[in-house]
Amino acid sequence: MKNNHSRRKFAIWFVCLMTITLFPTAAFADVPYRTFTKDSYGRTIMTQPAYAPKGVIARDIPSLNKQGEVSYTPLQRPQDLFIDRQDHIYIADTDNNRIIHLDPSGELVRIITLPESPLNQPQGVFVTENGDLFIADTGNKRVVHTDKEGRLVQELKRPKSSFMNDQFVYEPTNMVVDKRGFIYVVSKGSYNGIIEFDPEGNFLKFFGTNKTEVNLMDKIRRQFYTKEQLSRQVRLLPVTIRNIEIDDQGFIYTVSGSKSEQVKKLNIRGEDLWKEKDIDFDKNKAYRRTSSEPIEPQLTDVSVDQNGNIIMIDKSRNIISQYDENGELLFYWSGSSTTGNSLIGLTKAPTAVATNSRNEVFILDEALNLVQVYKPTEFGSTVQAAYKFMQDGKYLEGEKYWTKVLKLNAHFSPAFQGIAQAAFYREDYELARDMFKLAGDEGGFSDSFWQLRLGWFQKNFSIFANVLIVLAVLIWILGLLKRKYKFRILPKTPLLDRQRWYQQFKHVFYILKHPIDGFGDLRYRQKGSYISALILLILTLVMILVKTFYSSFTFNPVPDYEKGASSMLIIFMSVWLSWVVCNYLIGSIRQGEARFKDVFMGSSYALFPVVLFGLPLALISNGLTLSEASIYHSIEWAMLLWSGLLFFWNIQAMQNYGVGETVVNILLTGVTMMILWIMIFILVGLSSEFSNFIYTIYQEVSM
Amino acid sequence: MRLFRSKKLLLSVTACIISVLTVVGLIFAASGSDSQSKQQSAEQSSEPSTAQQATVKPASVKVATAGTPVASGLPDERTFKPLVENQRLQLKVDASTGHFLVVNKQTGDVWRSFPNPKNWKEKSNTAAWKDHLASPFMFRYVEFNIRKDLLKESNLIAQKGTVSQFEATEHGFKIQYELPELGFSIPVEVTLGDDFVETKVLSEGLKDEKVYTAEELKTKKKDPLARLVSIRLFPFLGAQTSDEEDGFLLIPDGSGALIDFKKYRAGTQNLYTERVYGDDWAYSNRNIMSERKAIKMPFFGIKSANQAMVGVIREGDDYANVVAAPSGSFSQYNWATAEFEYRFKFFQPTDTKKKNGYLMYSKEITKSDRSVRYYFIDQSEVDYAQMADRYRQYLIDEQGLKPLQGKNADMKLQLHILGADTETGFLWDSYLPLTTTVEAKEIVQELGALGVDDMSITYLGWQNGGFSKFGGAFPVGSKIGGNEGMQQFIDFAHTSGFPVYLDASSYTFNNTGKDGFRVKRDGLRDLGSSVIEFNSWDDQRTTFVSPKFMQKVIQDDLQDAKDLMVDGYMYGQGVGNQLNTDYNEDHKVSREESMHIQQEIMNQTKQSLGNVQVADGNLYTLPYVNHMHNMFASNSYDLFVDRAIPFTQMVLHGLVTYSFDYANLSDDYEESFLKGIEYGAVPSYIVTYAKPQELLKSINLDQFYSTYYKDWIQEIVSQYQRYTEALGDVQGEFIVNHRELAHGVFETTYAHGKRIIVNYNETPYNLDTQHVVKARDFVVMKGGA
């Protein structure tokens, strides 16, 4: 396994760079970033890029200065980007106090500065269907509404309302306008939520407020602190909303910095449609191994494209992800520029994202002061089309697209899910079952298996029934014959019987029927020994393996490549050993009468129900579906419970305790085990540091 | 008690004596070196008085008066004196600075070693850069006693440098520059050739240590220990402003890229600087590696109006960078040059875990001759196609490349077969066969039956442990057929006339410990003595193998390969792609020696097996290979680089065949196909017999998105047929022209007149009244049409 730290000499690389030069056949990919997705096991899969960089726009804005010459002024710390239905691009050029309007190819159309009431640090821009502009004029603490030509129509200043106290800070950073003309404004630092105005500009209400996030410490504090102390604590306020977006159907998306409500999809009543789904928007990690400490994600903006897919950008980790409209992760990529060269496709500080009618993605970068444009690749658009068809219930078309996706990338396991669903719909249950297994969906696997089993029963019921009847008759005849002629079914094994350990091994059956006596016999009548205990232990280990490898996928949804993990066995052995040691130690302190040998034997004999039930359980699981899960689980529980009881009786009998004493003994053993493991970890850490120290000194001295 | 007290006394007395002795010793040592240096300077001063004899050519030799610093400002061309000339060119020189002019005797075109004074604007350049622009060289140095990792940039004029010697030679001149403040001495030689001028920094006579006299040491504070790190010699040779917007810079980025002369360009920090042949992994610990594609061939160029120049780094290419900057960044000039490096930045760890430490530059200087040749192209209509022509001629004349002959000039499908890998299992790893030799035979037969009549087969993952187990390559994995199976497969392929290659880039690494490899003894080490390793996806630590050790292993295995009758090896990675220094005590190798080792390996393989291929190989591998795989088809997408052109392809077409990334793994299948047609490549695919779900079992194979051959067989056949139809008969021809007809439409012309027009747009393009190029398609126009 892992060598001593001091022995290990390794270089720390940018992992991504290595994978590029790593294998002889992987040349530098044409696209300067790697795209990933996650399969249903949570494993990161590399894919072809879903979006390829198309180019860069808005690098320089030409303007006529007073002499009539063309001078170029770049953007400065632009904060927002908006694309209207005609694919015209609007950029809030914050530090230059202006709004830039570009045509679909990136050429300048006009610069909006509102001379009659100059803008100051505008951070947000929105354009309605009829061409009216809404600008979040942050520096002037207002929202400006102009018409198509740029003439001021209305200003939305700080509303006077009983809902807002004096401390309420009104600094609009962005806003959206829905089809009715209602304006939703995000204000910097406002924890009350989004401020909703009616079309006339009157304050209506707060909308989509986040929950206050209370962690464990706060709860404890609330229990124990006095009123005075609580009043001096910093107020726990709901998390502020950072950004807002609206889609064609009128759903409003808010982006916040909270842990549980990072992105919310709100309907008109302010209900979060994704509340029940508990989507984790943090699933994406850029590299499989980060050499530096984890950075807090900071979702900055979202945008919804023509297919309803949602693109979001994370400024601090520089990750761009795409989810479908139900919150399923499609892709993510990290296009961050590390060495400071500005390359097309790499961003430094992505601050806003927007999509146009061709599903191209535009990302505004406030550090590089430009807009990067990405277009969907063949792979990306095929995946999106496939998802869309599945959403709409058109499984057969969806299956065609998924097959195409698999052809381009055979590892893309969400495709397996899609094909499985389509196959299920087509009643091709065999294919569905196999695909669900590959996709890691035990529910789907179970359903397909149910269908197959039903079909099998229906087909073979007559044969099945006949066989059962014949078997029953045979057994009855056998029983009759046995009584009459008195012969043995199982052959005599005199050689084996003479072996002591075999006798002791068979004692385990006696224990099953008479636990307390049986355990007592182990000790006082030498019915047990180390060898038999070891045999039982090995059998238990084998059974655990059997359970992993032969249990049906329905009850053991573990992918093939993970079955090889030996960690399970090691964990089991170490827990069992530490239990034995601690039990013996506690027992010896607390007037127990057991020797170490007794505790060892007893603990391994108590595992026998696992051995007994392990194989049958694994076998029958192959014939059950999730609907019969209760049967499987109850047998499993019974097995574990029986084993647990045997442990209990083992301690009671061996140490000669009463019931109460046994309970105390068990609790104390648990505590001791914890202490033991803490000590082991400390010891390992310390000794590695110590040996490191010795080695360093040795090196210094020997040089 | 008494004994104890006396012992204490004894100890303290001993300590005092030792410290006194140490101090005295140090003083002696210091004065010793002083006297030594005094002797040296005495010797040197006796030399310069002997005047240098001028040789053959008529020239008024000027011995510069040592001691007068070179004046600032661009030199006045009228004061230049002609020095040497030949049939086409004439060299004029200003002996006080070393700047020169090259005049084309027929056209009158002038090439200057300093920026074109036309359109010089005082206000457009900062004071520091004015000196840079006027100096014959720029350099960087580090002061070890002040800051070990900070580079200072300067030039001859700013340092008040002088010219201490000037000597005319048969074909040019030699000049010695002195920088008295720093104690640097730079000898330079300039020679004129048929159509080129060659500038060289000699290693003999290059001095970068200041020798302090005794008085200086007494008065001055300590010696800053300034040492040379890099030199840019005549960096502004051919530099032009963008006022006329009639030219471009050519940089060796990817397949070749152009930075057009633009009057207005966004950004003021646009700089292209990359190391030739890629970064050195021996300096990669905690150091930043480049994000751009590595430079495979050391060329650069400038075109302005009707003049074009191609710069080729000849000597010292393994220690050089190519640097280029457009106008508007740093100065008003567009320039491209080579930078010679003498010291390198590395991470010196200070603890055993190699986590803490500091960055510094290497103490040892890497001395060798460094030279660049500038070829001048004197045709009236000159563009990058003519520059490619000249560079190709250089490769044929000087680098030993030969035009493709015979069978090598046929269009072959590059069929790569992935044999096997290792699957990490529960208790032990198991071998995961993906394509056995019998199955490979089936694939080849099926392809042949469908119409693919010529292919070149490369087997990957044939090693004993499979694709991701490095070390112990032979015997061939038994589950895919072993040595016998491979031999039978090769025999079968030979009956159809198909060559079979084995992938040998895996010799670069070792993670099994086989072949007698011991990580601590035979692993590649950096200056800080850390073994260079990396972790692959499945937590396997894989070590770079020291080049000398690798050479021995390859030599030992060559006989096994010969017995199989294999046609050759496909090299890559550490043989041909990367160039790493090794500080391993047992197998110490410099970057230059590493290059020679790679060339030896390729030569030996060629002698023994007959053929060599390389994946993404550097220039020095080209004389040995007949096919280059994984060639770059684009540039690195810098924002300030305007166009990507197939310069390397234009240079190599007809000398080697080449292919790009595997078509079935490409980012965009159609676009890669069109690129291949436009750039004159051959089709390449990677297939397995096993279904894709088998590849899921090994985490190292996740880069092979889709390799199941049945999924791709139709595409392979159709692509092969289209390639043959378009390029089948021009494999042995040079590309004589390439240009953009319209946005997204490109035309490539071959030596005998065949033209291929590719249209990347979504709309068709009207070529002329009779021909239309369909959207996302191409059209072939026969020669003479």
mmCIF file of C-alpha atoms in Angstrom, chain A residues 213 239 257-262 280 296:
data_model
loop_
_atom_site.group_PDB
_atom_site.id
_atom_site.type_symbol
_atom_site.label_atom_id
_atom_site.label_comp_id
_atom_site.label_asym_id
_atom_site.label_seq_id
_atom_site.Cartn_x
_atom_site.Cartn_y
_atom_site.Cartn_z
ATOM 1 C CA GLU A 213 -29.303 28.657 7.158
ATOM 2 C CA VAL A 239 -28.585 34.136 2.395
ATOM 3 C CA GLY A 257 -24.501 31.582 -2.149
ATOM 4 C CA SER A 258 -26.291 29.227 0.172
ATOM 5 C CA LYS A 259 -25.467 25.590 0.506
ATOM 6 C CA SER A 260 -28.896 24.171 -0.031
ATOM 7 C CA GLU A 261 -30.588 26.684 -2.289
ATOM 8 C CA GLN A 262 -27.864 27.490 -4.754
ATOM 9 C CA ASP A 280 -26.552 19.078 -5.498
ATOM 10 C CA GLU A 296 -15.618 27.423 -2.045
#
